Short mmCIF file of C-alpha atoms and ligand atoms in Angstrom, two decimals:
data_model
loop_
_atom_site.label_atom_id
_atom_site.label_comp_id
_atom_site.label_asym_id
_atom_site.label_seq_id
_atom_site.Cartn_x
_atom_site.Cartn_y
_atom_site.Cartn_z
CA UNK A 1 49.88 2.67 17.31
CA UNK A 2 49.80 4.57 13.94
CA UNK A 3 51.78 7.05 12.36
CA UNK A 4 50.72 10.46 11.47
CA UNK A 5 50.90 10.08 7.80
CA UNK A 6 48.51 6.91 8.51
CA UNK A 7 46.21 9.26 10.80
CA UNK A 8 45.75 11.53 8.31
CA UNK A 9 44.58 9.04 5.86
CA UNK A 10 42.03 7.32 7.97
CA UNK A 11 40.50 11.04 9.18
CA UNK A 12 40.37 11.77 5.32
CA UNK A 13 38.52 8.17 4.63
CA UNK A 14 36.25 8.52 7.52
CA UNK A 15 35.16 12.00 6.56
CA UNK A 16 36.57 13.66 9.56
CA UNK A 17 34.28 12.16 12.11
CA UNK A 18 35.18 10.04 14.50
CA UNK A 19 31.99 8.07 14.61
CA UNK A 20 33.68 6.47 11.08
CA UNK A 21 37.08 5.44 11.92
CA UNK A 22 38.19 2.24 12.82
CA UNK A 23 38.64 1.25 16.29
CA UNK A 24 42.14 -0.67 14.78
CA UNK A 25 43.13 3.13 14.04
CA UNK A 26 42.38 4.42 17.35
CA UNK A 27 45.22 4.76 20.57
CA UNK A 28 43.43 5.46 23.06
CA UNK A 29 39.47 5.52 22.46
CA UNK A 30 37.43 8.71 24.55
CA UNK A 31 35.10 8.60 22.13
CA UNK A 32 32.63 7.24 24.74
CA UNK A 33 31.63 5.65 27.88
CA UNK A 34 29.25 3.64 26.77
CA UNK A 35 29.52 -0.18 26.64
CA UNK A 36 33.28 0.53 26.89
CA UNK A 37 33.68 0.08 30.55
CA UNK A 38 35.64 -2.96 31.95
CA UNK A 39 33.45 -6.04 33.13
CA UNK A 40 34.59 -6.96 36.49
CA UNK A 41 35.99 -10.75 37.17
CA UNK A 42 31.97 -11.01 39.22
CA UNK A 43 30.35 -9.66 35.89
CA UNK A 44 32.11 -11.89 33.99
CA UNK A 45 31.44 -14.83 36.31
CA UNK A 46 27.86 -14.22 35.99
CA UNK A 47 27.79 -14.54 31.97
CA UNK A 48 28.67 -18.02 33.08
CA UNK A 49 24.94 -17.61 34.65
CA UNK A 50 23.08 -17.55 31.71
CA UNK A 51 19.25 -19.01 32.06
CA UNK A 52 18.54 -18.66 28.33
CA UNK A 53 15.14 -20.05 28.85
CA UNK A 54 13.01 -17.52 26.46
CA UNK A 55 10.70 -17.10 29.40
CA UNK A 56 11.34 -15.90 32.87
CA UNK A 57 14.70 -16.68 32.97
CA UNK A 58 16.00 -16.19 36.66
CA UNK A 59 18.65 -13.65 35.61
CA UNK A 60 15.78 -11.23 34.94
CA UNK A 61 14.87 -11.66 38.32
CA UNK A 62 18.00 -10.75 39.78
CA UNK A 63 18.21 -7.94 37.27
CA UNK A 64 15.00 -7.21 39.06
CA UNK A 65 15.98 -7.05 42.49
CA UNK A 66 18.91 -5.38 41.90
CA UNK A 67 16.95 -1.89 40.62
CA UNK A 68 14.49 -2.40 43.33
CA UNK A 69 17.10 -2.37 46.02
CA UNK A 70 19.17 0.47 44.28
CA UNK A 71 16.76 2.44 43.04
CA UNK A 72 13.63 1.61 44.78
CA UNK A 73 11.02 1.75 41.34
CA UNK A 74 8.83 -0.66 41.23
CA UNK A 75 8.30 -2.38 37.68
CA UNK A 76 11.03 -3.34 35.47
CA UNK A 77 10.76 -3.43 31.74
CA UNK A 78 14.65 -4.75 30.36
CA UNK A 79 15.90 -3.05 27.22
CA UNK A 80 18.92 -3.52 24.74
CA UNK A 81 19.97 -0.09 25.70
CA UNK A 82 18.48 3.48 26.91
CA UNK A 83 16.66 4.63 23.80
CA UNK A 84 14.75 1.88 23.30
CA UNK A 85 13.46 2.59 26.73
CA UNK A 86 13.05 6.14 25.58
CA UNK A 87 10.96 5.04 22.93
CA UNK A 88 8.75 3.43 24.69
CA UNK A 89 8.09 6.23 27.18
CA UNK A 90 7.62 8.71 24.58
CA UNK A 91 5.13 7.08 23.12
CA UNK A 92 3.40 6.04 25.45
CA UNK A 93 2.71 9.51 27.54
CA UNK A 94 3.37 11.86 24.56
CA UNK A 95 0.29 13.74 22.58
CA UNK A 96 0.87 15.46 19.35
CA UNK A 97 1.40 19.28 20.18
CA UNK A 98 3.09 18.43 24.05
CA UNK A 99 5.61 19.91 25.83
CA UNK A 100 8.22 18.33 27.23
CA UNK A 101 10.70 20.13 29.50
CA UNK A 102 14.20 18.86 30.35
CA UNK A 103 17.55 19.89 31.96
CA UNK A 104 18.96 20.50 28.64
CA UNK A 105 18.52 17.87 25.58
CA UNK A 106 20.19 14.65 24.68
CA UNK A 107 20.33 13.56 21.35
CA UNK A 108 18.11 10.56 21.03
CA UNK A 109 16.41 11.35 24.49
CA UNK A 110 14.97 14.67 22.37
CA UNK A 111 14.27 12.52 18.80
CA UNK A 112 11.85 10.45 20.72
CA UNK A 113 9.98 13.02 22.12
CA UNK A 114 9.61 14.54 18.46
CA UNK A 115 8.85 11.24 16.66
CA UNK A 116 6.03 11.03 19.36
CA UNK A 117 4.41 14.68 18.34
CA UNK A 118 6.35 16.47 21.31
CA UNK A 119 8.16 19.51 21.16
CA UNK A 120 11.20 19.94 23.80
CA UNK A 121 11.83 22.68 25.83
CA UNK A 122 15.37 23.53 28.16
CA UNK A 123 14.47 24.45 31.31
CA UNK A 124 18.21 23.98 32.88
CA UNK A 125 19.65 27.04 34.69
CA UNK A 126 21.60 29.50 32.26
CA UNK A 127 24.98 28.82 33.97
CA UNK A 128 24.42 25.02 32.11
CA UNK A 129 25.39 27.09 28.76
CA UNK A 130 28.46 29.19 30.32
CA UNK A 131 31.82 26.51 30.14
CA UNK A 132 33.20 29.40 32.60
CA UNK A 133 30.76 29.45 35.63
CA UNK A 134 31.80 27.72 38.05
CA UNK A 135 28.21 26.88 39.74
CA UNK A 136 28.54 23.73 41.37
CA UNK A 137 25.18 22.22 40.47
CA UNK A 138 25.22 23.32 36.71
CA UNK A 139 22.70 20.66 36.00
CA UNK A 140 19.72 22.31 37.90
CA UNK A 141 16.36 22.97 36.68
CA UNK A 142 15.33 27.11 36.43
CA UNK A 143 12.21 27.07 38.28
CA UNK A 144 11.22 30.31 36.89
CA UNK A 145 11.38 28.42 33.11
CA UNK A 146 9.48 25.60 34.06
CA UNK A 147 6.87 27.40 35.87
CA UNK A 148 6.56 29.87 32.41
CA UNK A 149 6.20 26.64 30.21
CA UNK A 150 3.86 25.84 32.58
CA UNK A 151 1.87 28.99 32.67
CA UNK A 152 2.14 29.85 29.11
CA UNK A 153 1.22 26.31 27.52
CA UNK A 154 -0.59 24.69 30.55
CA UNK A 155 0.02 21.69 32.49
CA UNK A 156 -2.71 19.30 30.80
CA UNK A 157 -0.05 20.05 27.41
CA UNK A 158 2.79 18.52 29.59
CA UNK A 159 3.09 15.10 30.10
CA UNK A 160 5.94 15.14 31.89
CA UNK A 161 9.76 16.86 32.56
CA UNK A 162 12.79 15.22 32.26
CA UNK A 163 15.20 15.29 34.58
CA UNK A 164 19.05 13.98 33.61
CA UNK A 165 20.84 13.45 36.19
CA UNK A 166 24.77 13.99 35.63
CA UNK A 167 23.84 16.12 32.65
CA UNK A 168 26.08 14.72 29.39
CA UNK A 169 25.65 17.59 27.61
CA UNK A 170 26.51 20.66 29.54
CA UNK A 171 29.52 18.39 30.35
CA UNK A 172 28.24 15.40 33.12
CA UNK A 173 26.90 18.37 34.88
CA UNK A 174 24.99 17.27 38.46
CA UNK A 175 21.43 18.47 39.56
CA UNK A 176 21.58 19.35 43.41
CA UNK A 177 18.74 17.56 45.83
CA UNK A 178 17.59 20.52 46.86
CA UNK A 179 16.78 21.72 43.39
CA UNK A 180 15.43 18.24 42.71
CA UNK A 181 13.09 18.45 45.57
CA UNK A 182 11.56 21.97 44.28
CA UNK A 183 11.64 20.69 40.75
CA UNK A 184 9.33 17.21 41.90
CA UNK A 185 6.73 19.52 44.24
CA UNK A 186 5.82 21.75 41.27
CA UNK A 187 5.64 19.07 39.12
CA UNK A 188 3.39 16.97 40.80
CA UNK A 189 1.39 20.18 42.37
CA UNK A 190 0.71 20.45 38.79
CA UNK A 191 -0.54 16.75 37.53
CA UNK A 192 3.06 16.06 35.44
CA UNK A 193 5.14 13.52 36.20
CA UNK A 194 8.67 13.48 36.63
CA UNK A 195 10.77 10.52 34.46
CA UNK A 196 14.02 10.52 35.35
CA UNK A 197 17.11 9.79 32.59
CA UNK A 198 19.59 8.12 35.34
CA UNK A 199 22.18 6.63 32.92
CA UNK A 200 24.70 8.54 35.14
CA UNK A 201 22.52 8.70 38.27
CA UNK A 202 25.62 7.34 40.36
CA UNK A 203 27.80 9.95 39.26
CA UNK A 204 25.63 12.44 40.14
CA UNK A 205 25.30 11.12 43.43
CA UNK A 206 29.04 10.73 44.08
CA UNK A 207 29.04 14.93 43.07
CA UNK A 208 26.47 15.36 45.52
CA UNK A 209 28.09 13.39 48.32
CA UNK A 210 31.62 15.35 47.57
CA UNK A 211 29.29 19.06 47.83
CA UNK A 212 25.78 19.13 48.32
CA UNK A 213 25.45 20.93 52.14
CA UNK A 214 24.25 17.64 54.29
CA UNK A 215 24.87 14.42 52.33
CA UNK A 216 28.92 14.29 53.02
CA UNK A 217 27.88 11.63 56.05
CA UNK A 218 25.11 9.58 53.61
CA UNK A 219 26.36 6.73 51.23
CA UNK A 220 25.86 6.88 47.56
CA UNK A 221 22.81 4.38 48.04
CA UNK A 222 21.05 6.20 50.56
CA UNK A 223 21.68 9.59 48.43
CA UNK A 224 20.28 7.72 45.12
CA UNK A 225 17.50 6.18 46.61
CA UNK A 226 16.68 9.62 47.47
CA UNK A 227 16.54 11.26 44.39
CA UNK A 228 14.99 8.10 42.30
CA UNK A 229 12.17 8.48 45.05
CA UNK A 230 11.59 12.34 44.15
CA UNK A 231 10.32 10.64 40.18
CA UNK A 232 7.95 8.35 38.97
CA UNK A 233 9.97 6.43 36.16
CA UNK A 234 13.44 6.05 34.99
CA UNK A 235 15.02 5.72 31.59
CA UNK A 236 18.19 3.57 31.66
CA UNK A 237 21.39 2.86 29.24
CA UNK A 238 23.07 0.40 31.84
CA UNK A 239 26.05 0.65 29.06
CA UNK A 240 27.08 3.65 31.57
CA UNK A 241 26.85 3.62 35.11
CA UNK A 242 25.85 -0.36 35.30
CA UNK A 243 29.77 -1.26 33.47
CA UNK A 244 28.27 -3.20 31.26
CA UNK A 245 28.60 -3.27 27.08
CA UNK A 246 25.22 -3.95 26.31
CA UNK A 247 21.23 -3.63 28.21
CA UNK A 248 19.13 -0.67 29.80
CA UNK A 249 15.28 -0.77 31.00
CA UNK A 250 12.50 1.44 31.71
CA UNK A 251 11.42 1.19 35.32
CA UNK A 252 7.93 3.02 36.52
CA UNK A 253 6.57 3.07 39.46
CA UNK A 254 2.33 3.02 38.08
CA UNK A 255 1.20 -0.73 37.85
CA UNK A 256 -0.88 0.84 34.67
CA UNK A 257 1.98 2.51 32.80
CA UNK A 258 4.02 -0.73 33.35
CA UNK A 259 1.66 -2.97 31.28
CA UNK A 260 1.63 -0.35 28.85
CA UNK A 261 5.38 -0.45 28.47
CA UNK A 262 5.11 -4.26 28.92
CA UNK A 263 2.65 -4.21 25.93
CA UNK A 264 4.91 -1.77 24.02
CA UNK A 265 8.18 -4.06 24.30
CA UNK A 266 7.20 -7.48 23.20
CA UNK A 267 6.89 -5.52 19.94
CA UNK A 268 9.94 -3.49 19.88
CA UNK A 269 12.50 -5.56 21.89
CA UNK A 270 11.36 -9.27 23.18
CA UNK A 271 9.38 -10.83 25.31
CA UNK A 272 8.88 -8.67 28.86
CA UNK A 273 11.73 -10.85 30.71
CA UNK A 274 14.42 -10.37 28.54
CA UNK A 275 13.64 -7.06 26.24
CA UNK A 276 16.54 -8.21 24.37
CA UNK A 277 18.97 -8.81 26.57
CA UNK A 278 20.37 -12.19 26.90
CA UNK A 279 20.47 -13.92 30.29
CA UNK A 280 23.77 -13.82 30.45
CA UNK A 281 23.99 -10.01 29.49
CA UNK A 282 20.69 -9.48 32.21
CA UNK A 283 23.19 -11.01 35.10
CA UNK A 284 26.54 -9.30 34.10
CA UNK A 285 23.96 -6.23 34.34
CA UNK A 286 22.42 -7.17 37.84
CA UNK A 287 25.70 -7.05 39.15
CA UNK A 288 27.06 -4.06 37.57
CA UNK A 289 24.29 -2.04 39.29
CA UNK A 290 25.81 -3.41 42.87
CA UNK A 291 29.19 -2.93 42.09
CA UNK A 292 28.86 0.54 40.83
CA UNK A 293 27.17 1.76 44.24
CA UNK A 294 30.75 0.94 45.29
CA UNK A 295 31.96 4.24 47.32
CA UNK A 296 35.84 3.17 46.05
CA UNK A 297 34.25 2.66 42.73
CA UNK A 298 32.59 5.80 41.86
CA UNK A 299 35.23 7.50 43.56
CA UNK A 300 38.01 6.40 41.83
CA UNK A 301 36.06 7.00 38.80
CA UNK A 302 35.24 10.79 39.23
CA UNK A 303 38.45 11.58 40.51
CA UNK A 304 40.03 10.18 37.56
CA UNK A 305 37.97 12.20 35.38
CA UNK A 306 39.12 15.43 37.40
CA UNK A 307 42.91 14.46 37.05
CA UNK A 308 42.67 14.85 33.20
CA UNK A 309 40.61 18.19 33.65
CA UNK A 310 42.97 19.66 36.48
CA UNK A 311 45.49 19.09 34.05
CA UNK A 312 44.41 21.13 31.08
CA UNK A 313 42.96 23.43 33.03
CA UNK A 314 46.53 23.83 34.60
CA UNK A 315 47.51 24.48 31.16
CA UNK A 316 45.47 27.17 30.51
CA UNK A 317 43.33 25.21 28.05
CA UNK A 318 39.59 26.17 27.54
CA UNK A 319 37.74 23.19 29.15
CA UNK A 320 34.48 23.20 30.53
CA UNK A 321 34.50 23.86 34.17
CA UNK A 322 33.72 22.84 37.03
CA UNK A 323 34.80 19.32 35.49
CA UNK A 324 31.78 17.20 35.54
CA UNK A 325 31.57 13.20 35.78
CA UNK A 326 32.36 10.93 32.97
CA UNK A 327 34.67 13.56 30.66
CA UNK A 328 36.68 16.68 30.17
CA UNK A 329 34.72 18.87 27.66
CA UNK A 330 36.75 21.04 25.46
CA UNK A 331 35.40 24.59 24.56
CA UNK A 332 35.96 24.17 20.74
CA UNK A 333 34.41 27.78 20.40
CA UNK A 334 37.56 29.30 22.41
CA UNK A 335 40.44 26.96 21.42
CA UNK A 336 39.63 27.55 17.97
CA UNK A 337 38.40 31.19 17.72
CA UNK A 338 39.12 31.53 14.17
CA UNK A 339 36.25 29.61 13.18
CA UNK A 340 32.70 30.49 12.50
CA UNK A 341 30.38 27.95 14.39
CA UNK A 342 28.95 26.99 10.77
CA UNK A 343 32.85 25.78 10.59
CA UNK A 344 32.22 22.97 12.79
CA UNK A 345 34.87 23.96 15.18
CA UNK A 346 34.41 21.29 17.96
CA UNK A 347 34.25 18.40 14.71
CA UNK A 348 37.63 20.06 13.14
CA UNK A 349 39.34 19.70 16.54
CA UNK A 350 38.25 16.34 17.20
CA UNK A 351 39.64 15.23 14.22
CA UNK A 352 42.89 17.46 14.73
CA UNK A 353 43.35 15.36 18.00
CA UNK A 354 43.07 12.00 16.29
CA UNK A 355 45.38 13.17 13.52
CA UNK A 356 48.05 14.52 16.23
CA UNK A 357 48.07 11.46 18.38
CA UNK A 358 45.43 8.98 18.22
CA UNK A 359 43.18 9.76 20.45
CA UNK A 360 39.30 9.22 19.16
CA UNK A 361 37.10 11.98 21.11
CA UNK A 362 33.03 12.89 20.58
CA UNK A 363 31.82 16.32 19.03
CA UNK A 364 29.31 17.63 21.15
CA UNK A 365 28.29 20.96 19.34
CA UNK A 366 26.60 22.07 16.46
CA UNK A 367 27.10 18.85 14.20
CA UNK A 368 25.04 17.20 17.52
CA UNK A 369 22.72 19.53 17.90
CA UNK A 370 21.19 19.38 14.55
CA UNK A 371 18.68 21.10 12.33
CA UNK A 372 15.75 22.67 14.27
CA UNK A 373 12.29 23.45 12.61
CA UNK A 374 13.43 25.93 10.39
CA UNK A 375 15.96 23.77 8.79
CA UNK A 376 18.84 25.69 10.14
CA UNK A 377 21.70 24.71 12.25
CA UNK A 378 20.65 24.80 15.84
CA UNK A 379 24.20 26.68 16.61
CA UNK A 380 24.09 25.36 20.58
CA UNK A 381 25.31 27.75 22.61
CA UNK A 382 27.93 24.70 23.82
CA UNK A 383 30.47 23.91 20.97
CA UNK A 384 32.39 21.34 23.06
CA UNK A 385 34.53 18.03 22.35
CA UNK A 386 34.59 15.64 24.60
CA UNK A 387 37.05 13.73 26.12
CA UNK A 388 35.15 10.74 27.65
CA UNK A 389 36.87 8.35 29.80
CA UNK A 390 35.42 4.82 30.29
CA UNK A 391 35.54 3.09 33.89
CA UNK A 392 38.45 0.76 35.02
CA UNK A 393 39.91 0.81 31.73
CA UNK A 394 42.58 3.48 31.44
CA UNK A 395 45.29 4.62 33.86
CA UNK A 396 46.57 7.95 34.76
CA UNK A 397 49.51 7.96 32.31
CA UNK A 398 47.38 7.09 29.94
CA UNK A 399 45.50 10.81 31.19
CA UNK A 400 49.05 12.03 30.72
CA UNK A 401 49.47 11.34 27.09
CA UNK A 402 46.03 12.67 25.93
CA UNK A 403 46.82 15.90 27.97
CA UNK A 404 50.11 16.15 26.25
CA UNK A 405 48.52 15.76 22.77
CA UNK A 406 45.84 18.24 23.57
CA UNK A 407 48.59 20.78 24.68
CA UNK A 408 50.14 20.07 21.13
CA UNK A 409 47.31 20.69 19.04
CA UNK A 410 46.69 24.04 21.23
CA UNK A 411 50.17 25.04 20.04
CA UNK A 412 49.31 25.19 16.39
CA UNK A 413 46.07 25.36 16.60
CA UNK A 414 45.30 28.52 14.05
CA UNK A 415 46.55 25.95 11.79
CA UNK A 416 43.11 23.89 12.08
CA UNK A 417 40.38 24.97 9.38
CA UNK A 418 36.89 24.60 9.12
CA UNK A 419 34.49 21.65 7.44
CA UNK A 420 31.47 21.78 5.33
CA UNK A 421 29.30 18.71 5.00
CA UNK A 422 29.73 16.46 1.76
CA UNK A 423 27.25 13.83 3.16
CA UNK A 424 24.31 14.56 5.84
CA UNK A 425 22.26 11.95 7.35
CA UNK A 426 18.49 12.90 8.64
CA UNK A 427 18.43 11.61 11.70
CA UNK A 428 20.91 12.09 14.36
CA UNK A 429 23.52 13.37 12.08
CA UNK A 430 26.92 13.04 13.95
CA UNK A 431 27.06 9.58 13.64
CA UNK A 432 27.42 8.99 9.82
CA UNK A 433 28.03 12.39 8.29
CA UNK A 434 31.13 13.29 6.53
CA UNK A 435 33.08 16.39 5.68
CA UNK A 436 36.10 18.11 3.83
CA UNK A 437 38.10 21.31 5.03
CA UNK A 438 36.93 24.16 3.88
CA UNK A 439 38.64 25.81 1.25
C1 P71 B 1 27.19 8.75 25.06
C2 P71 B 1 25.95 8.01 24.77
C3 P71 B 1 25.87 7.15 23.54
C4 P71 B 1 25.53 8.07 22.42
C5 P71 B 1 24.21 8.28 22.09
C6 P71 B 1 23.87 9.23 21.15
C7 P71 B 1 24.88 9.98 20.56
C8 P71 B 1 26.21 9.74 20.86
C9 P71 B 1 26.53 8.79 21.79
C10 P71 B 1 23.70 7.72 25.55
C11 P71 B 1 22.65 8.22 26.37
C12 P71 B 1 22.92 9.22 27.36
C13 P71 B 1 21.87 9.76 28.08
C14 P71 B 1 22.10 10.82 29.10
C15 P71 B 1 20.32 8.38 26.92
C16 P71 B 1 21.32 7.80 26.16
C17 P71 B 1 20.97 6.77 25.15
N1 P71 B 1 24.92 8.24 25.57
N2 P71 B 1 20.60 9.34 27.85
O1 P71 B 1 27.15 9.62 25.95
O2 P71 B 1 24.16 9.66 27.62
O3 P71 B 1 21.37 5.52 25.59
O4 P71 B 1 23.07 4.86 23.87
O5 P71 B 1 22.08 3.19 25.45
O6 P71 B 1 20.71 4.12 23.63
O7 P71 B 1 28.20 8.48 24.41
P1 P71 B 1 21.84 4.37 24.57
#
């Protein structure tokens, strides 16, 4: 623990972002979920496991078996972690001057596709950009935008759409099956292929178990399996879902797009069995993706996540609702409606939190979202911080005291001001930019 007076110092040093302070600083840490999960006693046991033979180690052939029985694709290419699996995907079935639809962007998920020539384009319903309607499948694709994409820039100009399940950005937002099901016929009726970004794909499948009209009865495998099956390949960051702090792959079903990406990582990563994983990390992994099938698993998980966001809500603070799978989003644009979205309200309130009580969250607005083309701030319709909870790490009183600080900083909050940049990366800004109040 810190005090304030210490707080304030290390949100001055780190530029008021909390990408730059010190974990040692830090109470409780929502800045993520990723790679901060808690390794269970069987994950642990299986570092133990390591075949650190550089070649065909047997942990990558559990690793193996593991996705196919989950997930059902059939080639496995390991990774360190999701984007290098992005990577490799965009550049290998991205053309310069392609289109690449999604259900809404991701960060690095979006870089990839422009490094390879691409150009993305949203496609998610509207409601995905409303933190007050209440659809229950706010991650769905607008088949009336895809099908304009696909009439106004044709189908040979797009390679393929991805589809996120458990949407991170629009606040771990699920995509129904139903929608799922349209979105993969007109796809494939149309020569693109569908790649699927599952870093959350249990999630989603736990939302669609709790509300999607027939699945109540199926079990989160059978309900994955179906929706992996509706895509041809998969982009992975097993540091979410798979409760592990390090490792991802790209899995593809095409025999001919899996040497390709088995060409494509002994350059990147390693050598096709390992992709820079250790064996050790590779086992740890192929267990993770059992144990997080786990109906008490997932379940205690999401349910956790909706204790913190019943609570604001109960409060009356501005949070993004429904509340979706791996966070409580707060609508920085409401709780601070003094400030001009040029202000940076959802990075002045994260830092406002970590001065108040410790607690590290994640801007998620316009700092995220970037320049676009034009060199102008993208100004996301979503200026949200969020409050991301990491799996079988944190209790519920632990939800109690972040809920409690949050309610304090909505007290005074006309007291927070605006920043302005004093240093701004190129690429992916958020993580090492710094700023100062404005005046
Ligand atoms: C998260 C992260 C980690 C992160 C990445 C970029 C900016 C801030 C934080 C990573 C994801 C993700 C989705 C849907 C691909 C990646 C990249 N999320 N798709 O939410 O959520 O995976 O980090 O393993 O490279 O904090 P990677």
């Amino acid at each position: 623990m810190t005090t304030r007076d210490e707080r304030v110092k290390a949100a001055e040093v780190a530029g008021y972002n909390t990408f730059l302070l010190k974990s040692e600083d830090v109470y409780i840490d929502l800045l993520t979920d990723s790679g901060t999960s808690a390794m269970s006693d069987r994950q642990w046991s299986g570092l133990m496991l390591g075949d650190e033979a550089y070649a065909g180690s047997r942990n990558f052939y559990n690793l193996e078996k593991a996705m196919q029985d989950i997930y059902g694709y059939k080639h496995l290419i390991p990774t360190h972690q999701g984007r290098a699996a992005e990577h490799m995907i965009s550049q290998i079935l991205i053309n310069e001057g392609d289109f690449i639809p999604g259900n809404m962007y991701f960060t690095t998920t979006r870089l990839h596709q422009e490094i390879a020539g691409g150009t993305f384009v949203d496609v998610i319903i509207s409601e995905a950009h409303d933190p007050t309607s209440l659809h229950p499948f706010k991650g769905d694709v607008d088949l009336d935008k895809f099908q304009k994409l696909i009439d106004e820039k044709g189908a040979d100009k797009i390679p393929y759409i991805c589809i996120a399940t458990a949407v991170n950005m629009c606040g771990g937002q699920p995509i129904s099956l139903a929608n799922m099901r349209l979105v993969s016929e007109m796809a494939h009726s149309n020569g693109i292929l569908v790649v699927h970004d599952m870093t959350r794909c249990i999630e989603n499948a736990y939302m669609i178990k709790d509300h999607e009209e027939g699945y109540a009865d199926k079990s989160i495998t059978e309900i994955t399996r179906e929706i992996c099956d509706l895509t041809d390949a998969a982009t992975m960051s097993s540091k979410k879902d798979h409760l592990v702090n390090i490792g991802g792959f790209l899995a593809v079903n095409d025999p001919e797009l899996a040497d390709k990406a088995r060409n494509m990582v002994v350059v990147y990563e390693g050598l096709h069995t390992y992709g820079g994983m250790a064996g050790r990390d590779m086992e740890a992994l192929a267990i993770g993706i059992r144990e997080c099938a786990e109906y008490e698993h997932i379940r205690a998980r999401v349910e956790q996540v909706r204790y913190l966001g019943a609570k604001l809500d109960g409060e009356g603070i501005p949070i993004v609702k429904p509340v979706g799978t791996h966070g409580v989003f707060l609508d920085a644009r409401k709780f601070l409606d003094h400030l001009d979205q040029d202000q940076f309200p959802a990075q002045a309130l994260a830092a406002e939190i970590y001065i108040d009580s410790g607690v590290r969250a994640m801007e998620r607005g316009n700092v995220s979202a970037g320049r676009g083309p034009d060199g102008e701030n993208r100004k996301p319709p979503l200026e949200l911080v969020r409050l991301t909870i990491p799996r079988r790490v944190y209790t519920q009183a632990h939800m109690d005291v972040v809920a409690e600080s949050i309610m304090e900083v909505y007290d005074h909050r006309g007291k927070v001001k605006g920043l302005e940049f004093t240093y701004e990366p190129e690429y992916l800004r958020f993580f090492q930019a710094k700023f100062k109040p404005t005046a």
